[in-house]
PDB file of C-alpha atoms in Angstrom:
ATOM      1  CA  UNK C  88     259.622 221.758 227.365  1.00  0.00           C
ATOM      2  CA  UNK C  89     260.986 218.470 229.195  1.00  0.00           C
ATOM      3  CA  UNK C  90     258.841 216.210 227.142  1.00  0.00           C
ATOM      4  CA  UNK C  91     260.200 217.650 223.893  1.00  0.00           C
ATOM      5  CA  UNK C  92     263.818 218.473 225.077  1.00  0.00           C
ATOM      6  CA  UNK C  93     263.990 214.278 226.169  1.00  0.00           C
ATOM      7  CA  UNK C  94     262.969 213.571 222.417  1.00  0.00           C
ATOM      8  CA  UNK C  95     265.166 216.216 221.355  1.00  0.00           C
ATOM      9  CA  UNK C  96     268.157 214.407 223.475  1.00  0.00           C
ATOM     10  CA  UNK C  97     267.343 210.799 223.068  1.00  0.00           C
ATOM     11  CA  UNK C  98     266.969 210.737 219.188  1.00  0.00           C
ATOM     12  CA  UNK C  99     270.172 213.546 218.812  1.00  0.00           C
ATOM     13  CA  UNK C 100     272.128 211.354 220.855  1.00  0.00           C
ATOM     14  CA  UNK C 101     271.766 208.518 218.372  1.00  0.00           C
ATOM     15  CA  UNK C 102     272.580 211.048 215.237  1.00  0.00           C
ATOM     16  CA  UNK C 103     275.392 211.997 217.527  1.00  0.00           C
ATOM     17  CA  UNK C 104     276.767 208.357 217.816  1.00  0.00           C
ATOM     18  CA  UNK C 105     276.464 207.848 214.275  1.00  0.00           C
ATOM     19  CA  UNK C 106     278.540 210.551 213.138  1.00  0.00           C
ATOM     20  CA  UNK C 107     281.209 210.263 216.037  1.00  0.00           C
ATOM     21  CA  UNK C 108     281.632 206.638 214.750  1.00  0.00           C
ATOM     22  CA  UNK C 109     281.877 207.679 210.727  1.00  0.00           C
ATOM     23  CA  UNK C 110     284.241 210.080 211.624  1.00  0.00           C
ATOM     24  CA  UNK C 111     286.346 208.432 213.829  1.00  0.00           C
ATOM     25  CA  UNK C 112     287.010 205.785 211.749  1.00  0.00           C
ATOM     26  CA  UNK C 113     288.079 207.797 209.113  1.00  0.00           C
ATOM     27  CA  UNK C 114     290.301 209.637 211.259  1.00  0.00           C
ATOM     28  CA  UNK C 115     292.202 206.519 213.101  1.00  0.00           C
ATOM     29  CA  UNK C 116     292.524 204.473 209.345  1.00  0.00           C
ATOM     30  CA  UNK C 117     294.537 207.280 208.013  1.00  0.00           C
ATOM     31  CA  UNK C 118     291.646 208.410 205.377  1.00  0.00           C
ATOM     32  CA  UNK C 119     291.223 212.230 206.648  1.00  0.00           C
ATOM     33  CA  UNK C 120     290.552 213.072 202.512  1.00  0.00           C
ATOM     34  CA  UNK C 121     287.040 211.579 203.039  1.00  0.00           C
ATOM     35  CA  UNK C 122     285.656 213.527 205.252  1.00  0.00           C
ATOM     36  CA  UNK C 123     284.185 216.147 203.012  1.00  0.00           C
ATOM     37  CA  UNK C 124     281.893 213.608 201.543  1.00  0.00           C
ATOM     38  CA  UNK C 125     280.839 212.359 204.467  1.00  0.00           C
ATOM     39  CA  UNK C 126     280.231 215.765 205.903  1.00  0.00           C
ATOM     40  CA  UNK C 127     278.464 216.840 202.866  1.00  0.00           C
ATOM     41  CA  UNK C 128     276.265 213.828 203.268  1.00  0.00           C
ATOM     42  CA  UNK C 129     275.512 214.579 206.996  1.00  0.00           C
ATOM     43  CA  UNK C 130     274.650 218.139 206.315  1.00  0.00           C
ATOM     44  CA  UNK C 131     272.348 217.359 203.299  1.00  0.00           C
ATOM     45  CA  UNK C 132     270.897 214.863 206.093  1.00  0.00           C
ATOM     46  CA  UNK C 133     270.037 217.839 208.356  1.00  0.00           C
ATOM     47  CA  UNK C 134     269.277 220.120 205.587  1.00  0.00           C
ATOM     48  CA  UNK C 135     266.531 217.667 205.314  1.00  0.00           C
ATOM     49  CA  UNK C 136     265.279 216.895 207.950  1.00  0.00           C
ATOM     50  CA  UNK C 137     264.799 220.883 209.191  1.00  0.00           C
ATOM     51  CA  UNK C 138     263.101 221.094 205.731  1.00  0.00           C
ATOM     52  CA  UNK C 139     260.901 218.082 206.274  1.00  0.00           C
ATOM     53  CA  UNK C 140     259.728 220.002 209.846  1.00  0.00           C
ATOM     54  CA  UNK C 141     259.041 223.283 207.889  1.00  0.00           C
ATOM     55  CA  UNK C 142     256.871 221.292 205.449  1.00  0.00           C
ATOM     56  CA  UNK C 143     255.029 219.877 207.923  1.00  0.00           C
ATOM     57  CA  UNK C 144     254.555 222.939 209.774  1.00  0.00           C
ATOM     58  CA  UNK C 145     253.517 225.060 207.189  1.00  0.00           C
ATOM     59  CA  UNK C 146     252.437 223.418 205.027  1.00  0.00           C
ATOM     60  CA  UNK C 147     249.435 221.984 207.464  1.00  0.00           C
ATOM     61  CA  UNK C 148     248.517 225.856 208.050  1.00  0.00           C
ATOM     62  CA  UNK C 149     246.982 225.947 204.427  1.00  0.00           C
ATOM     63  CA  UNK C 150     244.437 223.065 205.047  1.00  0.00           C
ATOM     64  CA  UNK C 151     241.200 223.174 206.597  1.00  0.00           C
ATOM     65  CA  UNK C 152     240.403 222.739 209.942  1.00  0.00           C
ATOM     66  CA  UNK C 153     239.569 218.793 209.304  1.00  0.00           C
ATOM     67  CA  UNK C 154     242.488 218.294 207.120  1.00  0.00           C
ATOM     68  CA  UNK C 155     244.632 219.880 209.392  1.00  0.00           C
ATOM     69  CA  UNK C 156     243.168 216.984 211.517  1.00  0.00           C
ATOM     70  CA  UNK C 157     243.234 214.513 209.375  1.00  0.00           C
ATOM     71  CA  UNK C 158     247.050 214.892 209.038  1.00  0.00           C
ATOM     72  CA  UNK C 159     248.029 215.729 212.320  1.00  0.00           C
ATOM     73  CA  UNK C 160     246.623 212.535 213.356  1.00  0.00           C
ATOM     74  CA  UNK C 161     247.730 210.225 210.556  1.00  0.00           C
ATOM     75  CA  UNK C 162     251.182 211.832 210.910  1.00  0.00           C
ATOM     76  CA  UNK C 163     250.964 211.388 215.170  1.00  0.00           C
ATOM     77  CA  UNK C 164     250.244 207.534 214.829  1.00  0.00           C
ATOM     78  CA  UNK C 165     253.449 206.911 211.909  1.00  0.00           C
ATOM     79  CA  UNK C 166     255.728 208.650 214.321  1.00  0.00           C
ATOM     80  CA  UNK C 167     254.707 206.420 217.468  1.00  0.00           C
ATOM     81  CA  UNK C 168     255.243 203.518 214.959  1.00  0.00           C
ATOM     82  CA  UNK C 169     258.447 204.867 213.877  1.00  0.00           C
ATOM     83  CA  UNK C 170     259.681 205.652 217.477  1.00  0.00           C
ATOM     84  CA  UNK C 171     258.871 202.710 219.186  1.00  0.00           C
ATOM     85  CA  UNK C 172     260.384 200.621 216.545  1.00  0.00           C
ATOM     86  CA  UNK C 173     263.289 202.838 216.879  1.00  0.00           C
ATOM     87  CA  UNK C 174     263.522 202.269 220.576  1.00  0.00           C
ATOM     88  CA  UNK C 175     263.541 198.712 220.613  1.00  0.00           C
ATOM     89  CA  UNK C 176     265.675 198.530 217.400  1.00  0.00           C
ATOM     90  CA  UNK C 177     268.541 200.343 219.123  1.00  0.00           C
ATOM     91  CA  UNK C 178     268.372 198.330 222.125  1.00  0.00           C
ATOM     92  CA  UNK C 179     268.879 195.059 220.497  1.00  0.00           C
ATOM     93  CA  UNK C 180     271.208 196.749 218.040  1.00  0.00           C
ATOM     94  CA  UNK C 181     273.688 199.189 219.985  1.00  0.00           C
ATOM     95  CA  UNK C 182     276.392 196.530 221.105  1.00  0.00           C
ATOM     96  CA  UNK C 183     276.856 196.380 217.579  1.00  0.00           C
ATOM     97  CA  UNK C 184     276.485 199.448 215.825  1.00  0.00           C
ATOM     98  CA  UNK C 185     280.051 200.325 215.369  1.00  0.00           C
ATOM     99  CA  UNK C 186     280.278 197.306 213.650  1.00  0.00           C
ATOM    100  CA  UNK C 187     277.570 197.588 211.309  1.00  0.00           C
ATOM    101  CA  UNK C 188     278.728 201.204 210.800  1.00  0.00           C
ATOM    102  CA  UNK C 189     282.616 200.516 209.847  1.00  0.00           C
ATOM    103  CA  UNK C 190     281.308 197.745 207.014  1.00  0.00           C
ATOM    104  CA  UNK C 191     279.058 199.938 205.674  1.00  0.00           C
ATOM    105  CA  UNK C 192     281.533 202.447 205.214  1.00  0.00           C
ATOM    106  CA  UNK C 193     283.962 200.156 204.037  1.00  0.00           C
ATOM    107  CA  UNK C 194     282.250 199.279 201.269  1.00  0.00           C
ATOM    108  CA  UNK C 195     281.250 202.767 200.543  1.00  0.00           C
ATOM    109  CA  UNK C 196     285.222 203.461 200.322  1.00  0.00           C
ATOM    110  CA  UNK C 197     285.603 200.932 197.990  1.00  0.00           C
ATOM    111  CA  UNK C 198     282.951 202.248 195.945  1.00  0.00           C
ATOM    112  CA  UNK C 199     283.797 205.746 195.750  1.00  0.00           C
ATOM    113  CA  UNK C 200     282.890 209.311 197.170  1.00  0.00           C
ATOM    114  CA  UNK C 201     279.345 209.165 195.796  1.00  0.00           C
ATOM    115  CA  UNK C 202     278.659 206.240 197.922  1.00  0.00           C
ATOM    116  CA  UNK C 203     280.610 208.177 200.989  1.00  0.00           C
ATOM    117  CA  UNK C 204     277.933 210.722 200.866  1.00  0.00           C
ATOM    118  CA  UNK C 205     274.935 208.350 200.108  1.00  0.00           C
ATOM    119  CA  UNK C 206     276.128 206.256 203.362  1.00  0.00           C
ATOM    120  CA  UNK C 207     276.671 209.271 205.918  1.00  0.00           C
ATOM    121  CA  UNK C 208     273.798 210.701 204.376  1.00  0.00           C
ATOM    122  CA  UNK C 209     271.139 207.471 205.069  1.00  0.00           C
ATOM    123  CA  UNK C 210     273.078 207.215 208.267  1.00  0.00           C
ATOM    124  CA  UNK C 211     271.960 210.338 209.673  1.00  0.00           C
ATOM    125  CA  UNK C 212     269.041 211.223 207.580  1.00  0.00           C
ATOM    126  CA  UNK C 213     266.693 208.320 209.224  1.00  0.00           C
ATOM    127  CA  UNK C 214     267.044 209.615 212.092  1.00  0.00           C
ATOM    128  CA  UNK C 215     266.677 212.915 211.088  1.00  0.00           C
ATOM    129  CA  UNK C 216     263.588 212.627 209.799  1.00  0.00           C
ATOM    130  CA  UNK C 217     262.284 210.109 212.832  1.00  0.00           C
ATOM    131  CA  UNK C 218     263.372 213.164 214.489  1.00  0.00           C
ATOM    132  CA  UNK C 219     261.242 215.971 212.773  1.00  0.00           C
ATOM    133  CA  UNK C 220     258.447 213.830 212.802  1.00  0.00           C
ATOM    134  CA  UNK C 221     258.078 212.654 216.137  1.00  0.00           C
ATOM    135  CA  UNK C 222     258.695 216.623 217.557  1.00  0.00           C
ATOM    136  CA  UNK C 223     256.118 217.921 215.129  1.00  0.00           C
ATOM    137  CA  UNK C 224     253.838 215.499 216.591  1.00  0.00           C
ATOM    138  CA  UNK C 225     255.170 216.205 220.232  1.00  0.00           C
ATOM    139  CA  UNK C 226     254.315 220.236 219.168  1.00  0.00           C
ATOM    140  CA  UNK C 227     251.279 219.948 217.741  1.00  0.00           C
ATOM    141  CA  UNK C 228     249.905 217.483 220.865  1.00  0.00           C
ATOM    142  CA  UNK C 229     251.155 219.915 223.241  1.00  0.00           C
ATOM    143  CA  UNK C 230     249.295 223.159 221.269  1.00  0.00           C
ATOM    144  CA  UNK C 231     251.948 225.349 223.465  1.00  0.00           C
ATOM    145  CA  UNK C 232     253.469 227.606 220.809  1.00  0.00           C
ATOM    146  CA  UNK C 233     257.289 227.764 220.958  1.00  0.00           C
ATOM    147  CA  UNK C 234     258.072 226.039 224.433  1.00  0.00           C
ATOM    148  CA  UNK C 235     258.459 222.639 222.926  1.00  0.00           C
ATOM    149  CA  UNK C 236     260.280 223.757 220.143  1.00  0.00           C
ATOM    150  CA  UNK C 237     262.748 225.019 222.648  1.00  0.00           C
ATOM    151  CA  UNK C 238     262.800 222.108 224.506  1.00  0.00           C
ATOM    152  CA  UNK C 239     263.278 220.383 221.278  1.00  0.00           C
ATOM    153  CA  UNK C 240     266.626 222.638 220.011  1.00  0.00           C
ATOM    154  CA  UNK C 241     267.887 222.323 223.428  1.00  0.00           C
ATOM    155  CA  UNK C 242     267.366 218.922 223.828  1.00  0.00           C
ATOM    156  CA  UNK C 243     269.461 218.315 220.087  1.00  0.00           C
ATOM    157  CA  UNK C 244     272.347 220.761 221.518  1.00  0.00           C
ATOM    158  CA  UNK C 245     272.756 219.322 224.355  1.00  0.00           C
ATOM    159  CA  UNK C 246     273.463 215.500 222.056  1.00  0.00           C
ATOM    160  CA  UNK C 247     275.744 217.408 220.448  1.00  0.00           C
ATOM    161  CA  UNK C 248     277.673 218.519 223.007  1.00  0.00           C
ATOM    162  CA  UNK C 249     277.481 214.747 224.370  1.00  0.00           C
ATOM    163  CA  UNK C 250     278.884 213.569 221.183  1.00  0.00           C
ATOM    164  CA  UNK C 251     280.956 215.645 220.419  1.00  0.00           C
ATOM    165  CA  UNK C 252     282.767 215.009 224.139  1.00  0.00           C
ATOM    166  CA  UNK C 253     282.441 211.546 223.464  1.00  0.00           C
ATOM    167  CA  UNK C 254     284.644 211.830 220.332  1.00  0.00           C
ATOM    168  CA  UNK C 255     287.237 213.651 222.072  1.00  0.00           C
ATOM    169  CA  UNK C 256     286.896 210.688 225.025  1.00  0.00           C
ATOM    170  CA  UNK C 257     286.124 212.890 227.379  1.00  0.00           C
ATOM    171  CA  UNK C 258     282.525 211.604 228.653  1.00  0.00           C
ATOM    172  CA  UNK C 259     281.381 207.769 229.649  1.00  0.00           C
ATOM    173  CA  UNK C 260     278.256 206.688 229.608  1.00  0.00           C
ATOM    174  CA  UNK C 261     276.531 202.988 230.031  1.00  0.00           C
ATOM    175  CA  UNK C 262     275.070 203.661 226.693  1.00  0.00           C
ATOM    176  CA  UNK C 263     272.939 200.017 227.335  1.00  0.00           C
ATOM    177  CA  UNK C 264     270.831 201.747 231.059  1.00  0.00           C
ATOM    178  CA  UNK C 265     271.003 205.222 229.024  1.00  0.00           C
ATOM    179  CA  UNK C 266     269.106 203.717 226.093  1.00  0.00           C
ATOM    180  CA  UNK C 267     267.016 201.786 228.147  1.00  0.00           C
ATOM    181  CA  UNK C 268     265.333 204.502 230.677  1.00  0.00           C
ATOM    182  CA  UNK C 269     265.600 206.921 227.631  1.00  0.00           C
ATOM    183  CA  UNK C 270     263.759 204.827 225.178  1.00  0.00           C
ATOM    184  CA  UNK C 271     260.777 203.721 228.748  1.00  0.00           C
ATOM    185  CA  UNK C 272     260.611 207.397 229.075  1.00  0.00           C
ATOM    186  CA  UNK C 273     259.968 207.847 225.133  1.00  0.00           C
ATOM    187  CA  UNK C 274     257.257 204.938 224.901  1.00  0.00           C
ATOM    188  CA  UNK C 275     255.599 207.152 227.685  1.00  0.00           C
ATOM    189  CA  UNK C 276     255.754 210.223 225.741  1.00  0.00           C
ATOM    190  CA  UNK C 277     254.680 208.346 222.681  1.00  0.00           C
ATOM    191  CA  UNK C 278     251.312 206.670 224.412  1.00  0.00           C
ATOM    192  CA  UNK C 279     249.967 210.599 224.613  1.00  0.00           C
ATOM    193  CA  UNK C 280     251.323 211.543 221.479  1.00  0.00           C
ATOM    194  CA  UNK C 281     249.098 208.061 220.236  1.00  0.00           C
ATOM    195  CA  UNK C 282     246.478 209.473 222.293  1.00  0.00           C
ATOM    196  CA  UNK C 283     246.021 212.857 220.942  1.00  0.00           C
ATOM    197  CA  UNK C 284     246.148 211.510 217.377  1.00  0.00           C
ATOM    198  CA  UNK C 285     243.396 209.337 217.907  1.00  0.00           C
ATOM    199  CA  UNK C 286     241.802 212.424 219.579  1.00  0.00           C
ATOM    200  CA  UNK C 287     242.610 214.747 216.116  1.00  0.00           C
ATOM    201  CA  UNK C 288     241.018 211.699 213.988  1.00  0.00           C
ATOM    202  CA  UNK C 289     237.956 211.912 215.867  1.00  0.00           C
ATOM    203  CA  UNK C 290     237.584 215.543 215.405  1.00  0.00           C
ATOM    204  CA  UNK C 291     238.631 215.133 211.555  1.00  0.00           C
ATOM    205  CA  UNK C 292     235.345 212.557 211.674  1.00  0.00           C
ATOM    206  CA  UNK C 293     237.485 209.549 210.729  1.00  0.00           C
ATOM    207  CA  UNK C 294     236.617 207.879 214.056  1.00  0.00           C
ATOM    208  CA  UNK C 295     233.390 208.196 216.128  1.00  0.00           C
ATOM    209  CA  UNK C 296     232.846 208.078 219.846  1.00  0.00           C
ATOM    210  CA  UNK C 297     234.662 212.377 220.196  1.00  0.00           C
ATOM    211  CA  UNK C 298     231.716 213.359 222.381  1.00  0.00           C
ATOM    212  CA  UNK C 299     231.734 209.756 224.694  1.00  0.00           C
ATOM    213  CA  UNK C 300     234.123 210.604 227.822  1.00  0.00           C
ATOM    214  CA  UNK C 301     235.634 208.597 229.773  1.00  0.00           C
ATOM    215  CA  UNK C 302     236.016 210.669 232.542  1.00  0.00           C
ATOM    216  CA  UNK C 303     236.005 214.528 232.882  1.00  0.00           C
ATOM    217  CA  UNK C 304     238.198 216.117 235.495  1.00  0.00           C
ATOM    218  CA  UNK C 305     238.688 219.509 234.076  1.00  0.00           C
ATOM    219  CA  UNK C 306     237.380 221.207 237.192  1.00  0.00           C
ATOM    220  CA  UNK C 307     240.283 219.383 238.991  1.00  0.00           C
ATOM    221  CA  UNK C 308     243.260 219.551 236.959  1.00  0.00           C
ATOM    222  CA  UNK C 309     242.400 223.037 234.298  1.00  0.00           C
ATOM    223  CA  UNK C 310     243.751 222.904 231.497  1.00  0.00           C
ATOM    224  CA  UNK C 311     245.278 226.302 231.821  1.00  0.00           C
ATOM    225  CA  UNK C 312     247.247 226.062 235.207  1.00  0.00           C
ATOM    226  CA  UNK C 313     250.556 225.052 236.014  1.00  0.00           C
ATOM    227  CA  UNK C 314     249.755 221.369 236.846  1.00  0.00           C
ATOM    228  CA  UNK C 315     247.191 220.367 234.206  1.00  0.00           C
ATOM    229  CA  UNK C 316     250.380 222.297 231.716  1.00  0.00           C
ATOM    230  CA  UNK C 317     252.545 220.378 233.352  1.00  0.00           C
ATOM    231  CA  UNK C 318     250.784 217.473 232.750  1.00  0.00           C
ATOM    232  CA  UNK C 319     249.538 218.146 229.186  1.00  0.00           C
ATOM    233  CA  UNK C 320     253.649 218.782 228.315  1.00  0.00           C
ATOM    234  CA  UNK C 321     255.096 215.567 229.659  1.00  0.00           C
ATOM    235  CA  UNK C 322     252.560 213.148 229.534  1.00  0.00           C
ATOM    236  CA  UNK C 323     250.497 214.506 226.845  1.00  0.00           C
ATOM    237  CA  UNK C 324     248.027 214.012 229.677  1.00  0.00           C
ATOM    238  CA  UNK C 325     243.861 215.206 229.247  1.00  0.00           C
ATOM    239  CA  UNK C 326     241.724 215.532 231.813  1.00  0.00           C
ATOM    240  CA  UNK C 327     238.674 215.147 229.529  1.00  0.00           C
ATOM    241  CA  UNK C 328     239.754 211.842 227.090  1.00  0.00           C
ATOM    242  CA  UNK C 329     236.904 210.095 225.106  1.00  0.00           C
ATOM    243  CA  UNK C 330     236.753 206.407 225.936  1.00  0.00           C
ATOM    244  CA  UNK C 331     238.522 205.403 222.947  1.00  0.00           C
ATOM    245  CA  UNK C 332     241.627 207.501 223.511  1.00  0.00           C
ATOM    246  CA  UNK C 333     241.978 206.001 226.933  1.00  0.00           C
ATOM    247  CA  UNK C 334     241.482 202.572 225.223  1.00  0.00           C
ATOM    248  CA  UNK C 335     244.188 202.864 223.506  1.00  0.00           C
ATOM    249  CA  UNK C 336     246.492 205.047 224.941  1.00  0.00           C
ATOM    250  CA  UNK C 337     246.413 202.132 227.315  1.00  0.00           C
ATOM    251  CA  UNK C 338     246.223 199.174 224.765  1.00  0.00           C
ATOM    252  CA  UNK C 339     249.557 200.760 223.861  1.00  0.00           C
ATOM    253  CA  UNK C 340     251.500 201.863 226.881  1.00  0.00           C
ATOM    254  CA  UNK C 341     251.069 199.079 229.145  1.00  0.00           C
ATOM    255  CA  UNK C 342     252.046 195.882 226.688  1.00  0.00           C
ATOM    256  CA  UNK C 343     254.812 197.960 225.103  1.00  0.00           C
ATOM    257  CA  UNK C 344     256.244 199.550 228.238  1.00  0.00           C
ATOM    258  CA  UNK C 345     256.434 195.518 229.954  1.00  0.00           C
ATOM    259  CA  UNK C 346     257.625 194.444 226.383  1.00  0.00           C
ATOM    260  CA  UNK C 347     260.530 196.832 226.272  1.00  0.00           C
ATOM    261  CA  UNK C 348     261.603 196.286 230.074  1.00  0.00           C
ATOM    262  CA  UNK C 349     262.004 193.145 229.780  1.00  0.00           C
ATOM    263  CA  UNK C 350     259.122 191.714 231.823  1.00  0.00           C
ATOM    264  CA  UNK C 351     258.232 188.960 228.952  1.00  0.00           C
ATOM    265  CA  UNK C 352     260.440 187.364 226.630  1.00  0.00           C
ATOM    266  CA  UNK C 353     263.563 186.555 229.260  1.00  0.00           C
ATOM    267  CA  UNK C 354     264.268 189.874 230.842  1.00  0.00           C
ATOM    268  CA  UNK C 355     266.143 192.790 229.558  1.00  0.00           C
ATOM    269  CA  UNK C 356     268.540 193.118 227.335  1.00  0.00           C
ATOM    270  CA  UNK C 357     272.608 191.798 227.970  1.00  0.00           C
ATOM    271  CA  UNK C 358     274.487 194.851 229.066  1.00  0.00           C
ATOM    272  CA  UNK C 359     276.309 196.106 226.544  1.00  0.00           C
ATOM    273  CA  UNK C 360     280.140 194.808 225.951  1.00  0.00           C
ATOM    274  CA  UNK C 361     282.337 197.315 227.852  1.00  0.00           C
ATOM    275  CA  UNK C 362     284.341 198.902 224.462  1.00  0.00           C
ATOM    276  CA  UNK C 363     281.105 199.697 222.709  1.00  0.00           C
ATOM    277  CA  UNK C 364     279.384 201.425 226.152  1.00  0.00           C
ATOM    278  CA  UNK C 365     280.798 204.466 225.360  1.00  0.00           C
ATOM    279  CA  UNK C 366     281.010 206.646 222.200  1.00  0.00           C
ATOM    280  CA  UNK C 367     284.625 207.745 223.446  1.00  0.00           C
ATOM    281  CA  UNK C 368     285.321 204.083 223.580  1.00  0.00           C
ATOM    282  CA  UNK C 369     283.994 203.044 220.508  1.00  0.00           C
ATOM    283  CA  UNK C 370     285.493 205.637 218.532  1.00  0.00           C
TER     284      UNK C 370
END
């Protein structure tokens, strides 16, 4: 449950932000009359994005056992790609996303309440479907029937609680250190979620090497106990990978994880300017 209720937190938080900052606006310019559009928009956003996780869901069930593989993989490695370029995006990006946010909406106001809807609704829908992706992937890695999906819901509740506190300026939070243990706890989720869809292409026969180990400490760490389920839930860990999921499970991790802390390319990122550290703040 922790692994998904982080991903549920970490990428709810974001849709959080970017509704407390659409609304806001509208509230302190004087323009309450647009907020039905841009609450239609947000709900057709969410609308969705639950959809798009249904799809996935059952609509894999109908395939055969390699399809089912075929997909699940495919689908695993877009939503690493996805998340870690979300990750680093909003790192570089957050010190001025109320910015970005206000013009955008400005422009939609000029343009009409079509446009308010299409705005909120891109806004939030991104993420939204980063979102289901990335926790249908986190599910299906974890093969641990309705835990993670708990994890998940709680995980999105609890962001909206967050912003919604933020709104009312009730909460603080150095959004910049949030973001940035967050988003290194994320890349680690994302290396086993990498890992097991190289794992699903192998069975699907798209890749070769299922049946050459690199190691095999099942005996140690089972599967079915409360460690090696421990494990398997946070870390996506295995205790029997083949030699190419270890490859690059750690091709990934270990470049990405120094990339995104900073330790090439100058160091981490500037903190983030004091008015836009907190949602409350920046509303």
């Amino acid at each position: 449950m922790f692994g998904n209720y982080l991903i549920g937190l970490r990428e709810g938080l974001e849709a959080s932000l970017v509704v407390c900052i659409l609304i806001a606006y509208l509230v302190k310019t004087g323009r309450k009359d647009k907020l039905p559009p841009v609450w239609a928009g947000i709900t057709a956003a969410v609308v969705l994005s639950m959809a798009f996780g249904a799809v996935l869901q059952y609509g894999s069930t109908q395939l055969t056992f390699e399809a089912q593989e075929a997909l699940g993989g495919s689908l695993s490695i877009i939503a690493v790609g996805l998340v870690t370029w979300m990750v680093f995006w909003m790192r570089r990006t957050a010190r001025h996303l109320k910015a970005e946010l206000h013009g955008k909406l400005d422009a939609a106001l000029a343009m009409g309440t079509v446009a308010l809807v299409v705005t909120s609704f891109l806004a939030v829908g991104r993420e939204g479907l980063e979102t289901a992706l990335f926790i249908w992937s986190a599910v299906q890695a974890t093969n641990d029937g309705y835990n993670p999906i708990i994890g998940a819901a709680l995980g999105l509740l609890t962001s909206v609680v967050l912003g919604w506190l933020f709104y009312r300026g009730a909460l603080k939070i150095n959004l910049a250190k949030f973001f940035t243990w967050t988003g290194a706890m994320l890349v680690v989720v994302a290396a086993g979620v990498l890992a097991y869809g190289v794992h699903d292409l192998q069975e699907a026969g798209w890749l070769g090497g299922l049946h050459d180990l690199a190691f095999d400490i099942s005996s140690t760490i089972p599967k079915d106990s409360w460690y090696g389920t421990l494990l398997k839930g946070v870390f996506n860990f295995q205790p029997d990978p083949t030699v190419f999921q270890l490859a690059v499970w750690a091709a990934y991790l270990v470049p990405t994880l120094a990339i995104f802390l900073g330790v090439f390319g100058g160091g981490p990122a500037k903190p983030v300017a004091p008015k836009a550290e907190s949602a409350g703040s920046a509303a």
